Amino acid sequence: MPELPEVETIRRDLTASIVKRQIAAVEILSPKTASHSAAFFKRELVGRKIMAVSRRGKLLIITLSSGKDEVVNSEGINYLLIHLKMTGQLIYLDKKNRVAGGHSLNTKVETEKLPNSHTRAYLVMDNGGHLYFNDMRKFGYLKLATKKELDALIEKNYGPEPLTPEFTLETFKKALSRTNLKIKAALLNQKLIAGLGNIYVDEVLWEARIRPERLVPSIRPEELKKLFLAINKIIALAIESRGTTFSNYVDSQGRSGNFSKFLKVYGRGGEKCPKCHNPLQKTKIAGRGTHYCPICQK
DNA sequence: GTGTTTGTTATCAA
DNA sequence: CTTGATAACAAACA
């Protein structure tokens, strides 16, 4: 389940591996995964350069040059947007590792067998590197977009972005000020706060000692502050650890994230709370598996 | 065959 | 009109 820290890890790695490279070929293996036809993808992408890899929430944004030159034209398709949803993976193999099968890496993916049965599309770069988009459940997508479309999409769907200057205690409080949702549902809502998913919401609420079923208006200002600090702390720590692998996530080199061993509650229903040693509960809130400590969290 | 997993959106009710 | 609750999607696993 790639959330903000996992997508950020991939973004950073891809910045090193594909920025300033030219796209030599495009293959769309699963048409449903792509916003346009395979022919349109090839026509638009082949020959362009990757200018930047950025991110908004869980959305990966690849900025394209207008042609071979390092120019971003303001008209036409300027972006390749990639959303990994639940089981999406982006695996980059340079020419050497493709031939060697990636054996030198501590990899969870059998890179010598790429593309595999879950590969939905891939890009070939001018240096022989291949970027594979794998997605077992086919929820993820590749979308070509103009600047106008991207701006509208972000405006419509994404609230403040953690770890940026816009994410202050004030903007956090403001985002939550007009909702009566349960706090778990509110934190999962990308329009209120961008980037958190089921794992980090449970972790953040445990850290802030707040029960997931609490209604947002019932949360006191000092609790909101603890929650704000918990979001910043846990997201930063998870990025440092290159994300969490619970079932499916791997980084662009096919490796697991290291934050899994720091999870306090997610996936630990029935185990002891690390703080008070009473059993952790597992329930369903907002339609999602929810893990919390009934003693520590009020 | 049944239930469970989740990011996001569609659908419906209030 | 808005807000919120829930179903649906897809595919694999226990």
Coordinates of C-alpha atoms (C1' of nucleotides) in Angstrom, one line a residue:
Chain A
M1 CA 0.0 0.0 0.0
P2 CA 2.1 2.9 -1.2
E3 CA 1.4 6.0 0.9
L4 CA 3.3 9.3 1.0
P5 CA 6.6 7.9 2.3
E6 CA 6.7 5.1 -0.2
V7 CA 5.9 7.3 -3.2
E8 CA 8.5 9.8 -1.9
T9 CA 11.1 7.1 -1.8
I10 CA 10.4 6.1 -5.3
R11 CA 10.4 9.7 -6.4
R12 CA 13.8 10.3 -5.0
D13 CA 15.3 7.2 -6.5
L14 CA 13.7 7.9 -9.9
T15 CA 15.0 11.4 -9.9
A16 CA 18.5 10.0 -9.8
S17 CA 17.8 7.3 -12.4
I18 CA 15.6 8.8 -15.2
V19 CA 15.8 12.6 -15.0
K20 CA 17.4 14.1 -18.1
R21 CA 17.0 10.7 -19.9
Q22 CA 15.1 10.6 -23.2
I23 CA 12.3 8.1 -23.7
A24 CA 13.2 5.6 -26.4
A25 CA 10.2 3.4 -26.4
V26 CA 6.9 2.8 -24.6
E27 CA 4.9 -0.4 -24.2
I28 CA 1.4 -0.5 -22.8
L29 CA 0.5 -4.1 -22.0
S30 CA -2.8 -3.5 -20.2
P31 CA -4.9 -0.8 -22.0
K32 CA -7.2 -0.3 -19.0
T33 CA -4.2 1.0 -17.0
A34 CA -3.5 3.8 -19.4
S35 CA -5.5 7.0 -19.9
H36 CA -5.0 6.9 -23.7
S37 CA -4.3 4.3 -26.4
A38 CA -0.9 2.6 -26.7
A39 CA -0.5 4.4 -30.0
F40 CA -1.2 7.8 -28.4
F41 CA 1.3 7.1 -25.5
K42 CA 4.0 6.2 -28.0
R43 CA 3.3 9.2 -30.2
E44 CA 3.4 11.6 -27.2
L45 CA 6.2 10.1 -25.2
V46 CA 8.9 8.7 -27.5
G47 CA 11.6 11.3 -28.0
R48 CA 10.7 13.4 -25.0
K49 CA 13.0 14.0 -22.1
I50 CA 12.2 13.5 -18.4
M51 CA 12.6 16.9 -16.8
A52 CA 11.6 16.2 -13.2
V53 CA 9.9 13.6 -11.0
S54 CA 7.7 15.2 -8.3
R55 CA 4.8 14.2 -6.1
R56 CA 1.6 15.4 -4.6
G57 CA 0.2 13.2 -1.9
K58 CA 0.4 9.7 -3.3
L59 CA 0.5 10.9 -7.0
L60 CA 3.8 10.7 -8.8
I61 CA 4.2 13.5 -11.4
I62 CA 6.7 13.1 -14.3
T63 CA 7.4 16.4 -16.1
L64 CA 8.2 16.0 -19.8
S65 CA 10.1 18.2 -22.2
S66 CA 8.3 19.4 -25.2
G67 CA 10.7 17.4 -27.4
K68 CA 14.3 16.4 -27.3
D69 CA 15.2 19.9 -26.0
E70 CA 15.0 20.6 -22.3
V71 CA 12.0 22.8 -22.7
V72 CA 8.6 22.4 -21.1
N73 CA 6.0 23.7 -23.5
S74 CA 3.0 25.2 -21.8
E75 CA 0.6 23.7 -24.4
G76 CA -0.2 20.1 -24.9
I77 CA 0.7 17.1 -22.8
N78 CA 3.4 18.0 -20.3
Y79 CA 3.0 15.4 -17.7
L80 CA 2.9 11.7 -17.1
L81 CA 1.0 11.0 -13.9
I82 CA 1.4 7.7 -12.1
H83 CA -0.8 6.5 -9.3
L84 CA 0.1 3.2 -7.6
K85 CA -3.1 2.8 -5.7
M86 CA -2.9 -0.5 -3.7
T87 CA -0.5 -2.8 -5.4
G88 CA 1.4 -0.7 -8.0
Q89 CA 5.1 -0.9 -8.3
L90 CA 7.7 1.0 -10.3
I91 CA 10.8 -0.9 -10.9
Y92 CA 13.8 0.6 -12.7
L93 CA 16.5 -1.5 -14.1
D94 CA 19.5 0.0 -15.8
K95 CA 21.1 -1.9 -18.7
K96 CA 23.6 -3.6 -16.5
N97 CA 21.2 -4.9 -13.9
R98 CA 18.7 -5.9 -16.6
V99 CA 21.3 -8.2 -18.1
A100 CA 22.5 -9.4 -14.7
G101 CA 19.0 -9.9 -13.4
G102 CA 19.4 -7.6 -10.5
H103 CA 21.1 -10.3 -8.4
S104 CA 23.4 -7.8 -6.7
L105 CA 20.4 -6.1 -5.2
N106 CA 18.5 -7.2 -2.1
T107 CA 15.4 -7.5 -4.2
K108 CA 12.0 -8.9 -3.6
V109 CA 11.2 -8.9 -7.3
E110 CA 12.7 -11.4 -9.7
T111 CA 14.0 -8.7 -11.9
E112 CA 15.4 -11.1 -14.5
K113 CA 11.9 -12.1 -15.3
L114 CA 10.6 -8.6 -16.0
P115 CA 8.2 -7.9 -17.6
N116 CA 6.2 -10.3 -15.6
S117 CA 2.5 -11.3 -15.6
H118 CA 1.7 -8.2 -13.5
T119 CA 3.6 -5.7 -15.7
R120 CA 1.0 -3.3 -17.1
A121 CA 3.4 -1.0 -19.0
Y122 CA 7.0 0.0 -19.3
L123 CA 9.3 2.8 -20.6
V124 CA 12.6 2.2 -22.2
M125 CA 15.1 5.0 -21.8
D126 CA 17.8 6.1 -24.2
N127 CA 20.6 4.5 -22.1
G128 CA 18.9 1.1 -22.1
G129 CA 17.3 1.5 -18.7
H130 CA 13.7 0.1 -18.3
L131 CA 11.0 1.4 -16.0
Y132 CA 8.4 -1.2 -15.3
F133 CA 4.9 -0.5 -14.0
N134 CA 3.6 -3.6 -12.2
D135 CA 0.2 -3.7 -10.6
M136 CA -1.4 -7.0 -9.5
R137 CA -4.9 -5.5 -8.9
K138 CA -5.0 -3.0 -11.7
F139 CA -6.3 -0.1 -9.6
G140 CA -3.3 2.0 -10.5
Y141 CA -3.0 4.1 -13.7
L142 CA -0.8 6.0 -16.1
K143 CA -2.3 9.3 -17.2
L144 CA -1.1 11.9 -19.7
A145 CA -2.1 15.4 -18.7
T146 CA -1.7 19.0 -19.7
K147 CA -0.6 21.6 -17.2
K148 CA -4.1 22.8 -17.0
E149 CA -5.5 19.3 -16.3
L150 CA -2.8 18.6 -13.6
D151 CA -3.5 21.9 -11.9
A152 CA -7.2 21.3 -11.8
L153 CA -6.7 17.8 -10.5
I154 CA -4.5 18.9 -7.7
E155 CA -6.8 21.8 -6.8
K156 CA -9.8 19.6 -6.7
N157 CA -8.4 16.6 -4.9
Y158 CA -5.5 17.4 -2.6
G159 CA -5.4 19.2 0.8
P160 CA -2.2 20.5 2.5
E161 CA 0.9 18.5 1.9
P162 CA 2.8 17.2 5.1
L163 CA 6.4 18.3 5.5
T164 CA 6.0 21.4 3.3
P165 CA 5.8 25.0 4.5
E166 CA 2.1 25.1 3.8
F167 CA 1.5 22.3 6.4
T168 CA 1.4 24.3 9.6
L169 CA -0.7 23.7 12.7
E170 CA -3.0 26.5 11.4
T171 CA -3.6 25.0 8.0
F172 CA -4.0 21.6 9.6
K173 CA -6.7 22.9 12.0
K174 CA -8.3 24.8 9.2
A175 CA -8.5 21.7 7.0
L176 CA -10.3 19.8 9.8
S177 CA -12.4 22.8 10.9
R178 CA -15.5 22.1 8.8
T179 CA -15.9 18.4 9.0
N180 CA -17.9 16.1 11.3
L181 CA -16.1 12.9 10.2
K182 CA -14.5 10.4 12.5
I183 CA -10.8 11.4 12.8
K184 CA -9.7 8.2 11.0
A185 CA -11.9 9.0 8.0
A186 CA -10.8 12.6 8.0
L187 CA -7.1 11.7 8.0
L188 CA -7.7 9.2 5.1
N189 CA -9.4 11.9 3.1
Q190 CA -6.9 13.3 0.6
K191 CA -8.9 16.5 0.2
L192 CA -8.3 17.3 3.9
I193 CA -4.7 16.1 4.3
A194 CA -2.7 14.7 1.4
G195 CA -0.7 11.5 1.5
L196 CA -1.8 9.5 4.5
G197 CA -3.3 6.0 4.0
N198 CA -4.5 3.3 6.3
I199 CA -1.1 2.3 7.8
Y200 CA 0.1 5.8 8.7
V201 CA -3.3 7.0 10.0
D202 CA -3.3 4.2 12.5
E203 CA 0.3 4.8 13.5
V204 CA -0.3 8.6 13.8
L205 CA -3.4 8.2 16.0
W206 CA -1.6 5.8 18.3
E207 CA 1.3 8.3 18.6
A208 CA -1.1 11.1 19.4
R209 CA -3.1 8.9 21.8
I210 CA -6.4 9.6 20.0
R211 CA -9.0 7.0 19.3
P212 CA -9.8 6.5 15.6
E213 CA -13.5 6.7 16.1
R214 CA -13.5 10.1 17.7
L215 CA -15.5 12.8 15.8
V216 CA -13.2 15.6 14.6
P217 CA -15.2 18.4 16.5
S218 CA -14.7 16.6 19.8
I219 CA -10.9 16.7 19.5
R220 CA -9.4 19.4 21.8
P221 CA -6.8 21.9 20.5
E222 CA -4.0 20.3 22.5
E223 CA -4.9 17.0 21.0
L224 CA -4.9 18.5 17.5
K225 CA -1.4 19.8 18.2
K226 CA -0.2 16.4 19.3
L227 CA -1.7 14.9 16.1
F228 CA 0.0 17.5 13.9
L229 CA 3.3 16.7 15.6
A230 CA 2.7 13.0 15.2
I231 CA 2.0 13.3 11.5
N232 CA 5.2 15.2 10.9
K233 CA 7.3 12.9 13.1
I234 CA 6.0 9.6 11.6
I235 CA 6.0 10.7 8.0
A236 CA 9.6 12.0 8.3
L237 CA 10.8 8.9 10.0
A238 CA 9.1 6.6 7.5
I239 CA 10.7 8.5 4.6
E240 CA 14.1 8.1 6.3
S241 CA 13.4 4.4 6.6
R242 CA 12.4 4.2 2.9
G243 CA 8.8 3.4 3.6
T244 CA 6.8 0.4 4.9
T245 CA 6.5 -2.9 3.2
F246 CA 3.5 -4.7 4.6
S247 CA 2.5 -6.9 1.7
N248 CA 3.3 -5.6 -1.7
Y249 CA 5.4 -2.4 -1.6
V250 CA 8.9 -2.3 -3.0
D251 CA 11.0 0.7 -4.1
S252 CA 12.2 1.3 -7.6
Q253 CA 15.1 -1.1 -7.0
G254 CA 12.7 -3.9 -5.9
R255 CA 13.7 -3.6 -2.2
S256 CA 11.5 -3.6 0.8
G257 CA 10.9 -0.5 3.0
N258 CA 12.5 -0.6 6.5
F259 CA 9.7 1.2 8.5
S260 CA 7.8 -2.1 8.9
K261 CA 9.8 -2.9 12.0
F262 CA 8.8 0.4 13.6
L263 CA 5.1 -0.1 13.2
K264 CA 3.5 0.2 16.7
V265 CA -0.1 -0.9 15.9
Y266 CA -0.8 -1.5 12.2
G267 CA -1.2 -5.3 11.7
R268 CA -0.7 -6.0 15.4
G269 CA -4.2 -6.6 16.6
G270 CA -4.0 -8.9 19.7
E271 CA -0.4 -8.1 20.3
K272 CA 0.8 -6.0 23.3
C273 CA 0.7 -2.2 23.1
P274 CA 4.3 -1.1 23.1
K275 CA 3.4 1.6 25.7
C276 CA 1.1 -0.1 28.2
H277 CA 1.4 -3.8 27.3
N278 CA -2.3 -4.3 27.1
P279 CA -3.7 -6.1 24.0
L280 CA -4.2 -4.0 20.9
Q281 CA -7.6 -4.0 19.3
K282 CA -8.6 -4.5 15.7
T283 CA -11.9 -3.2 14.4
K284 CA -13.3 -1.7 11.2
I285 CA -13.7 2.1 11.0
A286 CA -14.5 4.0 7.8
G287 CA -14.6 0.6 6.0
R288 CA -10.9 0.0 6.8
G289 CA -9.1 -2.3 9.2
T290 CA -8.2 -0.2 12.2
H291 CA -5.7 -0.9 14.9
Y292 CA -5.5 0.9 18.2
C293 CA -4.8 0.7 21.9
P294 CA -8.0 0.9 24.0
I295 CA -6.0 2.0 27.1
C296 CA -3.5 4.5 25.7
Q297 CA -5.8 6.1 23.1
K298 CA -8.6 8.3 24.5
Chain B
dG1 C1' -17.0 -20.7 -1.7
dT2 C1' -16.3 -16.9 2.0
dG3 C1' -14.1 -13.2 4.0
dT4 C1' -10.4 -10.0 4.1
dT5 C1' -7.0 -6.7 2.2
dT6 C1' -7.1 -0.8 0.6
dG7 C1' -7.0 4.0 -2.6
dT8 C1' -10.3 6.2 -4.6
dT9 C1' -14.7 7.1 -6.6
dA10 C1' -19.6 6.2 -7.5
dT11 C1' -23.9 6.0 -5.4
dC12 C1' -27.3 6.9 -2.2
dA13 C1' -29.5 8.9 1.9
dA14 C1' -30.2 12.7 4.9
Chain C
dC1 C1' -27.0 22.3 -2.4
dT2 C1' -23.8 19.8 1.0
dT3 C1' -22.1 16.1 3.9
dG4 C1' -21.3 11.6 5.2
dA5 C1' -21.8 6.6 5.1
dT6 C1' -21.3 2.7 2.3
dA7 C1' -20.6 -0.1 -1.9
dA8 C1' -17.8 -1.1 -5.6
dC9 C1' -13.7 -2.0 -8.1
dA10 C1' -9.7 -6.0 -8.8
dA11 C1' -7.1 -10.0 -7.6
dA12 C1' -4.9 -13.0 -4.4
dC13 C1' -4.7 -15.3 -0.2
dA14 C1' -6.2 -17.9 4.2

